[in-house]
PDB file of C-alpha atoms and ligand atoms in Angstrom:
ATOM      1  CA  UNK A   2     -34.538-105.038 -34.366  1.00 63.00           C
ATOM      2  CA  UNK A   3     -38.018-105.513 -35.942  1.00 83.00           C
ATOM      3  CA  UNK A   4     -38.581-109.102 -37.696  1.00 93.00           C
ATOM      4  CA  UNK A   5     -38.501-108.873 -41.352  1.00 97.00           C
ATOM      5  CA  UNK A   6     -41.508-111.292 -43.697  1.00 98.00           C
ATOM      6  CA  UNK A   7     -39.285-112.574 -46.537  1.00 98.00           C
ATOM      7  CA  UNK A   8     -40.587-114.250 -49.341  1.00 98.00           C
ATOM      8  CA  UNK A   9     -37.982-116.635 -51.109  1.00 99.00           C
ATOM      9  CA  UNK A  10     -38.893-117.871 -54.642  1.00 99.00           C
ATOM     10  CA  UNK A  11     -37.183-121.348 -56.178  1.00 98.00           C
ATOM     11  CA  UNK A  12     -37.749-122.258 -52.967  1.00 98.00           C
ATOM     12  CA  UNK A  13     -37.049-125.980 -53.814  1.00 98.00           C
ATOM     13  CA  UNK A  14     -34.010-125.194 -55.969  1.00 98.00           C
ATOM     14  CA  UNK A  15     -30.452-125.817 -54.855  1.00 98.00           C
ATOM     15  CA  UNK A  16     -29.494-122.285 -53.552  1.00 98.00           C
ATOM     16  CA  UNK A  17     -32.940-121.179 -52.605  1.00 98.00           C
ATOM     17  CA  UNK A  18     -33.286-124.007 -50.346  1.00 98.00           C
ATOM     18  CA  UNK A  19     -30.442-123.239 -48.816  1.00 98.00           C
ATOM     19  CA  UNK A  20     -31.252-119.546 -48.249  1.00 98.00           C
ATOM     20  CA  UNK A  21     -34.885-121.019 -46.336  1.00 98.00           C
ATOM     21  CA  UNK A  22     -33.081-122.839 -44.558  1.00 98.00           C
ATOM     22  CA  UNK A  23     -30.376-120.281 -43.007  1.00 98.00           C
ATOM     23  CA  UNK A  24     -33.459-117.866 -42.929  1.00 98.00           C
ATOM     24  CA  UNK A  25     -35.332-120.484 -40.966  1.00 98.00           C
ATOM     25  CA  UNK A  26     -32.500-120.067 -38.284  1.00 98.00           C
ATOM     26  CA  UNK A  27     -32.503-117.123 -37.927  1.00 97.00           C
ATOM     27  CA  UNK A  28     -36.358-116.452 -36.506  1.00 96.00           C
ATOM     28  CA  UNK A  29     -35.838-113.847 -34.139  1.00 96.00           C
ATOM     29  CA  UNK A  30     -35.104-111.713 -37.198  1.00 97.00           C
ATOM     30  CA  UNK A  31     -36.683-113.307 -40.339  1.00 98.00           C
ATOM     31  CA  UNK A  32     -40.258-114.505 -40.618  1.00 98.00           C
ATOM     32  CA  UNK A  33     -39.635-116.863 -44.151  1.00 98.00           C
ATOM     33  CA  UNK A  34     -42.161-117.770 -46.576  1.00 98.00           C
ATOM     34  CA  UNK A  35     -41.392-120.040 -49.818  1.00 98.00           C
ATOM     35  CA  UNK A  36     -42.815-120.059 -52.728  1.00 98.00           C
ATOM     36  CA  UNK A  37     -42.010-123.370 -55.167  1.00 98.00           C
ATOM     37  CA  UNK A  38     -44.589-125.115 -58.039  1.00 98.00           C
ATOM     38  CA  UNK A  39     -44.415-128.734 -56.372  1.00 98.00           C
ATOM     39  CA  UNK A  40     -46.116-129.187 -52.615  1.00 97.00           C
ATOM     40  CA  UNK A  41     -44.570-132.780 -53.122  1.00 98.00           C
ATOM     41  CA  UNK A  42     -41.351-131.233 -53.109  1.00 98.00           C
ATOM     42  CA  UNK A  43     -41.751-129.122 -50.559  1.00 98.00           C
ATOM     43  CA  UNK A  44     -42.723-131.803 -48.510  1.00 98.00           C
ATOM     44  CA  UNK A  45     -39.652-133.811 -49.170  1.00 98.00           C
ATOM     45  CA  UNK A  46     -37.464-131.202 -48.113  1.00 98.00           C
ATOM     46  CA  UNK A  47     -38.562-129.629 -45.210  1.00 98.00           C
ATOM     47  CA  UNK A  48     -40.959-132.322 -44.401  1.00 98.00           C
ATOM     48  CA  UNK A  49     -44.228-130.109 -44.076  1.00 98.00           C
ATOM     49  CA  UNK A  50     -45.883-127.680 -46.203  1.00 98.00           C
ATOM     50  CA  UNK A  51     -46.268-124.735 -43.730  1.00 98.00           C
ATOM     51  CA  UNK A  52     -45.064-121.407 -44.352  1.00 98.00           C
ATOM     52  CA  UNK A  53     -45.502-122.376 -48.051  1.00 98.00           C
ATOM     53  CA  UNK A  54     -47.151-120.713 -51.190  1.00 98.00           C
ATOM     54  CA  UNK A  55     -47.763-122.942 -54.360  1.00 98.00           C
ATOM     55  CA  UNK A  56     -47.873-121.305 -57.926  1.00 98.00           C
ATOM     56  CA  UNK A  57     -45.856-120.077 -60.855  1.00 98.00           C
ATOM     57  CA  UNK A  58     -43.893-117.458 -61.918  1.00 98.00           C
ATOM     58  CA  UNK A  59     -45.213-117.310 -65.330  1.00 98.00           C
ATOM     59  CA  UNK A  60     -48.580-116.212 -63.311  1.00 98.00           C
ATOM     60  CA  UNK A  61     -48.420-113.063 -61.818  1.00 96.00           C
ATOM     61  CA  UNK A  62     -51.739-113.523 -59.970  1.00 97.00           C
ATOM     62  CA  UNK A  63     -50.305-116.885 -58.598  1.00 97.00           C
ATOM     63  CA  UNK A  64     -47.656-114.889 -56.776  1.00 98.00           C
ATOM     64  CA  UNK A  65     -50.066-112.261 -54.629  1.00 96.00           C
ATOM     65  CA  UNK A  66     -51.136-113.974 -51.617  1.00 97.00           C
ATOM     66  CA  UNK A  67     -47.206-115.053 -50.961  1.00 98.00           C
ATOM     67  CA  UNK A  68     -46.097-111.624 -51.441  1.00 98.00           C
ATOM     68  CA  UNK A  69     -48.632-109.850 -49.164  1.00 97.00           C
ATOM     69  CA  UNK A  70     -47.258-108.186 -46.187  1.00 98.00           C
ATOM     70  CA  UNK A  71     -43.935-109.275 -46.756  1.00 98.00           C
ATOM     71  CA  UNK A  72     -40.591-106.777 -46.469  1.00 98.00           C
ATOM     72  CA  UNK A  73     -38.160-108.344 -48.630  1.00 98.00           C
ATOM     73  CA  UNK A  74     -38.703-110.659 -51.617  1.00 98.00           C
ATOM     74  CA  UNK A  75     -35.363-112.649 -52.570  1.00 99.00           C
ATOM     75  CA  UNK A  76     -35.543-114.309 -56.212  1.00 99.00           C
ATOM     76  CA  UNK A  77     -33.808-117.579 -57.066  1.00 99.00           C
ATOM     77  CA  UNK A  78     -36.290-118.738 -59.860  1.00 98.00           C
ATOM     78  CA  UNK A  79     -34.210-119.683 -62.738  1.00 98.00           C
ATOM     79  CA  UNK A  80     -34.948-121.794 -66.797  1.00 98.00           C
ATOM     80  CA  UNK A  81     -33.855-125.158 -66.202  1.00 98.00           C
ATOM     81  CA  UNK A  82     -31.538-126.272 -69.024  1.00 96.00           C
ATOM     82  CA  UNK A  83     -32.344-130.362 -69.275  1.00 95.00           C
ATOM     83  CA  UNK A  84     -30.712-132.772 -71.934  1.00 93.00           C
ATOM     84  CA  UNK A  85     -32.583-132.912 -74.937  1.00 88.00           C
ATOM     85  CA  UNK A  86     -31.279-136.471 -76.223  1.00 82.00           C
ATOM     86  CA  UNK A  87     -29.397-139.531 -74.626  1.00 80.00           C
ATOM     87  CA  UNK A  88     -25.270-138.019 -76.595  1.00 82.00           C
ATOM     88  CA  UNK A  89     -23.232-140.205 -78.778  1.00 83.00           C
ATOM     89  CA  UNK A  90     -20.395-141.974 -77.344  1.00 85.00           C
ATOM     90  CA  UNK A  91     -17.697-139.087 -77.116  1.00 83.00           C
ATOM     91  CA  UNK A  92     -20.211-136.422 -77.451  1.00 86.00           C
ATOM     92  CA  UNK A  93     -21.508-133.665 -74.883  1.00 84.00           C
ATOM     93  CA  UNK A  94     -25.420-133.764 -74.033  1.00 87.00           C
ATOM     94  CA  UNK A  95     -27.679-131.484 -76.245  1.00 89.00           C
ATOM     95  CA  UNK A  96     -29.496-129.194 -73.662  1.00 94.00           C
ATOM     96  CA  UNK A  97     -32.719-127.355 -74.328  1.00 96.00           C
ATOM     97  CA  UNK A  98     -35.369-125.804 -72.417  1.00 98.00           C
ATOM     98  CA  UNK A  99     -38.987-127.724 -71.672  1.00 97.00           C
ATOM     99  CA  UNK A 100     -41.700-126.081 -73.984  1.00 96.00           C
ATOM    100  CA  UNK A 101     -43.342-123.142 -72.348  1.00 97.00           C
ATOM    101  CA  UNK A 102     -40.282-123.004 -70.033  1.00 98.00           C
ATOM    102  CA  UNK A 103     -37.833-120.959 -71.835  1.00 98.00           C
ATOM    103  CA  UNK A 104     -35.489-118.248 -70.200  1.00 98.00           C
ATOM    104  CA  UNK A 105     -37.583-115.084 -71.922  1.00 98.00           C
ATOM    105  CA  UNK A 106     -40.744-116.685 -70.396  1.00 98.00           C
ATOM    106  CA  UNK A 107     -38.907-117.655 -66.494  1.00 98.00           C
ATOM    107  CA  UNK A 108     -35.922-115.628 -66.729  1.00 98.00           C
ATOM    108  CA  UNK A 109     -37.760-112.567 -68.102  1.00 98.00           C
ATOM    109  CA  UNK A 110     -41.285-111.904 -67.877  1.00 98.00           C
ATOM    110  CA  UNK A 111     -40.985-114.536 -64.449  1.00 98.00           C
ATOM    111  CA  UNK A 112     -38.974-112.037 -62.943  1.00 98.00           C
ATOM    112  CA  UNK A 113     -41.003-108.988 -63.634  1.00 98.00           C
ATOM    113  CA  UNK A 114     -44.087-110.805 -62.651  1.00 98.00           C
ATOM    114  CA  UNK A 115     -42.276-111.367 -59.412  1.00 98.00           C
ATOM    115  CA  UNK A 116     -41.196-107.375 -59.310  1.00 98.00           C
ATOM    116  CA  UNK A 117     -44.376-105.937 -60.423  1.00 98.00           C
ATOM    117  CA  UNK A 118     -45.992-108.667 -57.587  1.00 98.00           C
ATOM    118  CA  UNK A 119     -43.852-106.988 -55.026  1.00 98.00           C
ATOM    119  CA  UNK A 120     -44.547-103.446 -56.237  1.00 98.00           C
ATOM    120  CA  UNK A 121     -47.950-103.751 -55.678  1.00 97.00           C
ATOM    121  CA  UNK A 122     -47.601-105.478 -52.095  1.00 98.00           C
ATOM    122  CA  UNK A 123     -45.289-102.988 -50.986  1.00 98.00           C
ATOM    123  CA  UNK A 124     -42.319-104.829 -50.817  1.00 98.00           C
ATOM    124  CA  UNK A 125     -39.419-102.739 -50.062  1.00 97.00           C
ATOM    125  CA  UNK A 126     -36.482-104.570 -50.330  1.00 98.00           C
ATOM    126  CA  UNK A 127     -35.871-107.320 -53.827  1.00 98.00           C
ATOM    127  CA  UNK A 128     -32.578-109.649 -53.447  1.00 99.00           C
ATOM    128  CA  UNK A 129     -32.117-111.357 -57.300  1.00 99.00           C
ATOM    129  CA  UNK A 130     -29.578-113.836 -57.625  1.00 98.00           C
ATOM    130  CA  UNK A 131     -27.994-113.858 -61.142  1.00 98.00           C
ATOM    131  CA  UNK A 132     -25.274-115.237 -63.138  1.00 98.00           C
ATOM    132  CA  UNK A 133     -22.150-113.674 -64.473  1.00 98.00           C
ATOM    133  CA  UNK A 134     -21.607-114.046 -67.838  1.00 97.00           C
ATOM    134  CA  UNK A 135     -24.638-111.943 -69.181  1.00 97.00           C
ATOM    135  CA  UNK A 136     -22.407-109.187 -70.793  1.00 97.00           C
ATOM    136  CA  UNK A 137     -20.982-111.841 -73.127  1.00 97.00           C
ATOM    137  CA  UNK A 138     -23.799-112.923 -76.117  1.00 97.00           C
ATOM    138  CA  UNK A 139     -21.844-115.588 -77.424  1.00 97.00           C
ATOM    139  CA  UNK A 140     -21.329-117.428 -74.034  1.00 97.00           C
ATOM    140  CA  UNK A 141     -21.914-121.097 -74.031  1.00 95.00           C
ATOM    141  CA  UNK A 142     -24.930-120.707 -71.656  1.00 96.00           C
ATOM    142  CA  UNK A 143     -26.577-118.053 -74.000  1.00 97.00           C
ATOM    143  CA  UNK A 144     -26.547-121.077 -76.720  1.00 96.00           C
ATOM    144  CA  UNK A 145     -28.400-123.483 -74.738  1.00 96.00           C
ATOM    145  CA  UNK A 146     -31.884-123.880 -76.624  1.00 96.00           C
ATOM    146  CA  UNK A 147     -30.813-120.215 -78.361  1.00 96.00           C
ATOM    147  CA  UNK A 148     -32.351-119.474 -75.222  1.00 98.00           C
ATOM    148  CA  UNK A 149     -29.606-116.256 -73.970  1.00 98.00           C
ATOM    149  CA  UNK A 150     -30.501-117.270 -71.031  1.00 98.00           C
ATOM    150  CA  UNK A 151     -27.947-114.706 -69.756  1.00 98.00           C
ATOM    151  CA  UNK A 152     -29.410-112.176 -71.825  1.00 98.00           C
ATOM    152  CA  UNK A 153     -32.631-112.322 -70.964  1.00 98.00           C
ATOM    153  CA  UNK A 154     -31.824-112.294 -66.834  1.00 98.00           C
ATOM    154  CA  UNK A 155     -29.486-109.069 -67.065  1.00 98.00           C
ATOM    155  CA  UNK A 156     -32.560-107.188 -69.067  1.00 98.00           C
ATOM    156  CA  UNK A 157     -34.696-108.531 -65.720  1.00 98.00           C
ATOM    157  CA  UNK A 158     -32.208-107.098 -64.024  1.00 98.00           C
ATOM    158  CA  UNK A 159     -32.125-103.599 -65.276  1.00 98.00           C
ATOM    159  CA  UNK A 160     -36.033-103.794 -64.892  1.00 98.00           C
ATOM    160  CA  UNK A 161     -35.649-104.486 -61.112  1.00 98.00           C
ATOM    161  CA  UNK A 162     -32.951-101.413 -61.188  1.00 98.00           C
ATOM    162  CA  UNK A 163     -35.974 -99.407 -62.564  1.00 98.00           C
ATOM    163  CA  UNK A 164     -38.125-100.056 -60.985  1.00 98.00           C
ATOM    164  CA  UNK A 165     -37.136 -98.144 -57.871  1.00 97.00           C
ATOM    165  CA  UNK A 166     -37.724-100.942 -55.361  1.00 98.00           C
ATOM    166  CA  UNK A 167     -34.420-101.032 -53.543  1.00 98.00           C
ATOM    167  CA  UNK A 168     -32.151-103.719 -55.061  1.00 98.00           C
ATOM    168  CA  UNK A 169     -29.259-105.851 -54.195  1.00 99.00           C
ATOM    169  CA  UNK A 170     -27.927-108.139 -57.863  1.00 99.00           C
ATOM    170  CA  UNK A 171     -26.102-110.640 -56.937  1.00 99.00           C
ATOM    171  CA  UNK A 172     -24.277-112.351 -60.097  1.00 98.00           C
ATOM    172  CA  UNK A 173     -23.043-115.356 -59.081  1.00 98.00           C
ATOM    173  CA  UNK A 174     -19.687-117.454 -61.046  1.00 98.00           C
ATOM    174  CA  UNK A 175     -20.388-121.441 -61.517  1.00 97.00           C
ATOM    175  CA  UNK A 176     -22.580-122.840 -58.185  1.00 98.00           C
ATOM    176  CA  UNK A 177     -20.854-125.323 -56.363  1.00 98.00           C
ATOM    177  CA  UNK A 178     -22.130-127.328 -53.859  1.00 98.00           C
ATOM    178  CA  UNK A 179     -19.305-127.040 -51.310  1.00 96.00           C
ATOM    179  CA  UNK A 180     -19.566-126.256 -47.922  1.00 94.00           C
ATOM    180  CA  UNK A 181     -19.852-122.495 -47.152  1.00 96.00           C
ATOM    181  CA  UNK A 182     -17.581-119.994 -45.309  1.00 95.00           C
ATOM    182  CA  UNK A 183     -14.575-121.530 -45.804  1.00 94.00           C
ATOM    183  CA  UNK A 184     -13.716-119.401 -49.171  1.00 95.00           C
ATOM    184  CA  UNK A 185     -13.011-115.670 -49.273  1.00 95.00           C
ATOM    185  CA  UNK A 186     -15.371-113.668 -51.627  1.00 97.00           C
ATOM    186  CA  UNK A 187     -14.382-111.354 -54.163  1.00 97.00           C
ATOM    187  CA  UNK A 188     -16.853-109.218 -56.102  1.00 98.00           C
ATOM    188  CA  UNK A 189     -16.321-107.296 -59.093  1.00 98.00           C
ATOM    189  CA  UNK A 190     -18.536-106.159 -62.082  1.00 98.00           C
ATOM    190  CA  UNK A 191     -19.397-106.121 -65.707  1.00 97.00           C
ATOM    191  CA  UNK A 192     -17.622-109.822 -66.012  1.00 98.00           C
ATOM    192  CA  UNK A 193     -14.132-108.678 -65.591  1.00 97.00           C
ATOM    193  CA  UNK A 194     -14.029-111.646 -63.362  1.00 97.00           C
ATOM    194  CA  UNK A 195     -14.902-113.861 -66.222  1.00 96.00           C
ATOM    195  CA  UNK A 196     -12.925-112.110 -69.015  1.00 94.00           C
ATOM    196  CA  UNK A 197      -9.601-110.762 -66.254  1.00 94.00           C
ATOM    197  CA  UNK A 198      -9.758-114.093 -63.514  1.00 90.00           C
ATOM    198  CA  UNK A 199      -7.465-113.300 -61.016  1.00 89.00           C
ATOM    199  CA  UNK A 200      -4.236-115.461 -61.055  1.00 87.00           C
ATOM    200  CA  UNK A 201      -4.931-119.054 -59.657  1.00 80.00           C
ATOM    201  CA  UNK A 202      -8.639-118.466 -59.144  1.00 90.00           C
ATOM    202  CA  UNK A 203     -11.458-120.582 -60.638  1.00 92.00           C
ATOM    203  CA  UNK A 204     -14.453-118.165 -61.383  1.00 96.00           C
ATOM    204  CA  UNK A 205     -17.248-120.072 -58.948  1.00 97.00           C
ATOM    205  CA  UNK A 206     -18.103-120.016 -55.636  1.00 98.00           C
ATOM    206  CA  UNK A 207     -20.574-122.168 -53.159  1.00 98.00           C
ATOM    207  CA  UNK A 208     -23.829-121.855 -53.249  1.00 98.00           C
ATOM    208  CA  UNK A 209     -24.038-122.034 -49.916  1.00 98.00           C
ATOM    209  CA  UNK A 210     -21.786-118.658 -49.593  1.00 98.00           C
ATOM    210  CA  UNK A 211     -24.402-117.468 -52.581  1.00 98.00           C
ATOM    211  CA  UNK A 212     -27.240-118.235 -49.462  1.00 98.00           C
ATOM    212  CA  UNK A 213     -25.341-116.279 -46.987  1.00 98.00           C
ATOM    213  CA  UNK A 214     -24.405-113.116 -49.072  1.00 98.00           C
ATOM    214  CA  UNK A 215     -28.364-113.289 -49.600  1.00 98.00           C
ATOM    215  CA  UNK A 216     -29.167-113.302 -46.315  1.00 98.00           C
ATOM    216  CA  UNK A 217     -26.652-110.999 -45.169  1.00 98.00           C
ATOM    217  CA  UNK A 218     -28.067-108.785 -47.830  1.00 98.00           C
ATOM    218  CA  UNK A 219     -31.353-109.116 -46.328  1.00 98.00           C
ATOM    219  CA  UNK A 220     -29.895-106.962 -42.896  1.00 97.00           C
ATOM    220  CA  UNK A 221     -26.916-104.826 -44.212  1.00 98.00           C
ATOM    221  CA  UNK A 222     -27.787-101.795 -45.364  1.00 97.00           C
ATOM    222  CA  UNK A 223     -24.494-101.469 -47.156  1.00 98.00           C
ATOM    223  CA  UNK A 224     -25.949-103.586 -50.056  1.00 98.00           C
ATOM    224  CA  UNK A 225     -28.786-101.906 -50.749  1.00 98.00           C
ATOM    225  CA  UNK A 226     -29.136-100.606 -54.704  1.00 98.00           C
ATOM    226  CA  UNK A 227     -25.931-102.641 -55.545  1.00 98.00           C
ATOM    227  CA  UNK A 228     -25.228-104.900 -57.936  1.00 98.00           C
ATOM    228  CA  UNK A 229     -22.213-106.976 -58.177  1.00 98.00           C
ATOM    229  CA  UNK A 230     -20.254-110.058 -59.594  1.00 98.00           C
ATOM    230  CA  UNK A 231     -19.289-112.406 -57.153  1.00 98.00           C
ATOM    231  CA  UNK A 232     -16.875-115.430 -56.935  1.00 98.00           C
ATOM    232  CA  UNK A 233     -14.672-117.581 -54.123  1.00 97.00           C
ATOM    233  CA  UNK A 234     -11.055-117.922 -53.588  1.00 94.00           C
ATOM    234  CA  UNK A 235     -10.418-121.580 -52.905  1.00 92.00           C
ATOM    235  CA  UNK A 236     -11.185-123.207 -50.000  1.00 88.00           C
ATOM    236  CA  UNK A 237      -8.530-122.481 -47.353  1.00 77.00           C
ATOM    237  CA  UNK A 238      -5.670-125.075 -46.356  1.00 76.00           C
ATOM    238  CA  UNK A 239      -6.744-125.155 -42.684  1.00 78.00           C
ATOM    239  CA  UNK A 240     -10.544-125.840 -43.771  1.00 78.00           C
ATOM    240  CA  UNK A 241     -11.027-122.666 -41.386  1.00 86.00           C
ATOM    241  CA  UNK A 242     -14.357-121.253 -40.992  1.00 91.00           C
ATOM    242  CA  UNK A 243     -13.861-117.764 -42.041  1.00 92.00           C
ATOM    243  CA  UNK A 244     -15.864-114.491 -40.185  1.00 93.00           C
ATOM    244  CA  UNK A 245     -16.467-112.147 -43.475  1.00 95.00           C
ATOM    245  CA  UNK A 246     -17.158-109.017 -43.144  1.00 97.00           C
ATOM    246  CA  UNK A 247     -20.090-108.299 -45.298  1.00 98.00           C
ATOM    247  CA  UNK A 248     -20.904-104.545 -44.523  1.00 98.00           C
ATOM    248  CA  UNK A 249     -17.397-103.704 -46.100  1.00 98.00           C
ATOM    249  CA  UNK A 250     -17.889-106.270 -48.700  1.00 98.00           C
ATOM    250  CA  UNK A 251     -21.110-105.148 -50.102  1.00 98.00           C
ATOM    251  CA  UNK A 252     -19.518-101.430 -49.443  1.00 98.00           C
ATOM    252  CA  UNK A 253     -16.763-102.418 -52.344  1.00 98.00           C
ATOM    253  CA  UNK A 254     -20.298-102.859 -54.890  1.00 98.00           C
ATOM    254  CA  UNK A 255     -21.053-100.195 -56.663  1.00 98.00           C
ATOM    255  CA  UNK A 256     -25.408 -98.893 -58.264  1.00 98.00           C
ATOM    256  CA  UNK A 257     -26.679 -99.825 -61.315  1.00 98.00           C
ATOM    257  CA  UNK A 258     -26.200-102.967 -63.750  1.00 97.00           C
TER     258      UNK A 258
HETATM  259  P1  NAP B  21     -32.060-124.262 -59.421  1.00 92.89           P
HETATM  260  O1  NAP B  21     -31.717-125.359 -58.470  1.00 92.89           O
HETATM  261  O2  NAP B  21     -32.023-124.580 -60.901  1.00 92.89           O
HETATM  262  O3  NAP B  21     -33.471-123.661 -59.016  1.00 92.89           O
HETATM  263  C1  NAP B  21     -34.297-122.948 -59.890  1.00 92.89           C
HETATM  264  C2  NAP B  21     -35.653-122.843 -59.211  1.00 92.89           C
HETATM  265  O4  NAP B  21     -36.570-122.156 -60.059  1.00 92.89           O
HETATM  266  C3  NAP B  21     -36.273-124.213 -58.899  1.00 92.89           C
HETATM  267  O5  NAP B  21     -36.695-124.234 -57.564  1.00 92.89           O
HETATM  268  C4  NAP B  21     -37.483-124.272 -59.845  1.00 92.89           C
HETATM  269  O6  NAP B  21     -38.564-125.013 -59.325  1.00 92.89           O
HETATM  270  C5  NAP B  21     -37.831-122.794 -59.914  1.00 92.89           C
HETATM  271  N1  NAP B  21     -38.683-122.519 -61.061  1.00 92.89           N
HETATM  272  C6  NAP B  21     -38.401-122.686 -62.377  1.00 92.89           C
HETATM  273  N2  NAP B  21     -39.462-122.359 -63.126  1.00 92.89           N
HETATM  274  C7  NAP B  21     -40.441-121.962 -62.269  1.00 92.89           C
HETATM  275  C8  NAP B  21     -41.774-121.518 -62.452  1.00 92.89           C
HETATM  276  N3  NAP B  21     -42.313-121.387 -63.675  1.00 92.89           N
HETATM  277  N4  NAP B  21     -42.505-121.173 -61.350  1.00 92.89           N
HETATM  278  C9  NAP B  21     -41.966-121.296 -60.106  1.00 92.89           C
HETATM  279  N5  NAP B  21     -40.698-121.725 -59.874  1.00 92.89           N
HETATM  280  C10 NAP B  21     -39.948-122.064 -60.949  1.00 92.89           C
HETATM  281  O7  NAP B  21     -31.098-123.005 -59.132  1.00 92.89           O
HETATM  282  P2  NAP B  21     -29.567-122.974 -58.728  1.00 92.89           P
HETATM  283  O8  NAP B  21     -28.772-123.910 -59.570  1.00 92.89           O
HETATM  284  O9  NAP B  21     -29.452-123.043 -57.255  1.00 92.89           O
HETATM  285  O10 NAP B  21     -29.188-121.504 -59.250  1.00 92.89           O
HETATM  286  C11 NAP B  21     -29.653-120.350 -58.574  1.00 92.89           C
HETATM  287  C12 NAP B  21     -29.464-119.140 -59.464  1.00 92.89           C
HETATM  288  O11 NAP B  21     -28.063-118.962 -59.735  1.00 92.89           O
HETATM  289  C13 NAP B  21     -30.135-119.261 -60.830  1.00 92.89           C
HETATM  290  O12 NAP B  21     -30.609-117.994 -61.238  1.00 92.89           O
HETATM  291  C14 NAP B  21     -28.999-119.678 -61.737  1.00 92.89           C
HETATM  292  O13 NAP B  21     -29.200-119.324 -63.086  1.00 92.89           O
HETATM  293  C15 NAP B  21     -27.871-118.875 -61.132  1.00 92.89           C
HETATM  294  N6  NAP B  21     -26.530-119.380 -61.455  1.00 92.89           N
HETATM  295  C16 NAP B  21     -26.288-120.708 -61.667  1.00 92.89           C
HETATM  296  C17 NAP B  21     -24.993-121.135 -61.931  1.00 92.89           C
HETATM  297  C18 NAP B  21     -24.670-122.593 -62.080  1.00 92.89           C
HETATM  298  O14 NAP B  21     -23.455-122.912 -62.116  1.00 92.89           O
HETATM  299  N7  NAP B  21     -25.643-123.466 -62.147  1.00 92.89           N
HETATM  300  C19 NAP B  21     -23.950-120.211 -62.019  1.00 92.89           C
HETATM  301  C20 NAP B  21     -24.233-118.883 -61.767  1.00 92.89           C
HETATM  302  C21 NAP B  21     -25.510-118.465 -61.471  1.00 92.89           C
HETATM  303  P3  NAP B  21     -38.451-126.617 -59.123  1.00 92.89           P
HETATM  304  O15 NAP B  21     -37.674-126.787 -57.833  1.00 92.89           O
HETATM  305  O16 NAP B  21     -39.851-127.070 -59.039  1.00 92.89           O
HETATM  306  O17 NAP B  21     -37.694-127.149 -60.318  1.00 92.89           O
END
């Protein structure tokens, strides 16, 4: 099998750093490059900078020397909600976006700078992780900032689906950070798992089974042009390491948004 040059953006977030790092261990197939907006954090977290592009999404040109001669580009840029004000006693936070930083401007035109980036390096292959929730406009997340920050990342979807770059959308349920493969998956679509949960299950799932159905994307050829909702059942009794099977998982996605 040839090595594949993956670019992974939010490379210092929570689940991208995560996906690095399994990609890291896996170099006789993946060559991995990050891309993140802070060296300093880089630094902290994989204690040197090699291997590492600095720039920002909001600047497509920023983006082309960490995108050339790469295969696969896998997205994990996301808006940052952050609490606006210390709340009352009783109260929940006020959340809001940091100016310049809202979802349209990350979530949207971020993500087709990213796309278009690839396009024109001749990436082949774009894994975008996602959130469920974006079929719903009056979900809670949408009123953060009256940012629809769900909104604006299932449009960016549909413009990856366009854009005929092959595609795997991966919508994940609320990120935990829980220990990975020790959950079965379940995917679904179009929020069904949001608005029909099945019985007894929570709608979230680890990020660190988010980084593996990423990587797993990366090889299986099952996922390509799919998109999908996907959540965890919880975490077995035995605290058993499960083996999933993700050719037939990603076979149960279907194309399109
Ligand atoms: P995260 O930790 O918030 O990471 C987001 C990344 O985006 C960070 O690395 C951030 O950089 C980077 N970023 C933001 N603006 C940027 C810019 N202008 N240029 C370059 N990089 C920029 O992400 P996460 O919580 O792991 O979530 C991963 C994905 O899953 C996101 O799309 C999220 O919306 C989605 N999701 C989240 C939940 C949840 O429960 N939180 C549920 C479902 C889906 P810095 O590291 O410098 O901040």
């Amino acid at each position: 099998m040839s090595i594949s040059k993956v670019l992974v953006t939010g490379a210092t977030g929570r689940t991208g750093s995560l996906v690095v790092k399994k990609l890291q261990e896996k170099s006789d197939t993946f060559v991995v490059r990050g891309f993140a907006r802070s060296l300093e954090k880089v630094e902290q977290l994989y204690g040197t900078t090699d291997g590492f592009f600095v720039g920002d999404i909001r600047e497509r040109s920023s983006l082309q020397g960490a995108m050339q001669g790469c295969q696969a580009l896998v997205i994990l840029t996301s808006a940052i909600p952050m609490i606006k004000a210390p709340p009352q006693a009783g109260q929940r936070p006020e959340m809001d976006f940091a100016p310049g930083e809202m979802p349209e401007a990350i979530d949207y035109y971020g993500q087709i700078n990213q796309i278009e980036g690839a396009k024109e390096a001749g990436v082949d292959h774009i894994v975008l992780v996602g959130s469920m929730g974006g079929t719903n406009p009056n979900h809670m997340l949408n009123k953060i900032g009256n940012g629809n920050i769900l909104i604006w990342k299932r449009q960016a979807e549909q413009y990856l689906i366009d854009s005929g770059i092959a595609y795997t959308i991966i919508r994940a349920g609320g990120l935990l950070d829980q220990p990975g493969s020790k959950r079965e998956l379940i995917v679904g679509k179009d929020d069904q798992l949001l608005t029909h949960p099945p019985d007894g299950i929570p709608t979230s799932i680890p990020r660190s089974d988010v980084a593996e159905v990423v990587v797993q994307a990366l090889s299986q050829p099952s996922a390509r042009n799919k998109a999908f909702d996907i959540i965890s059942k919880p975490e077995n009794d035995r605290n058993e390491t499960l083996a999933i099977d993700f050719a037939a998982l990603f076979t149960q996605a279907s194309a399109g948004l």
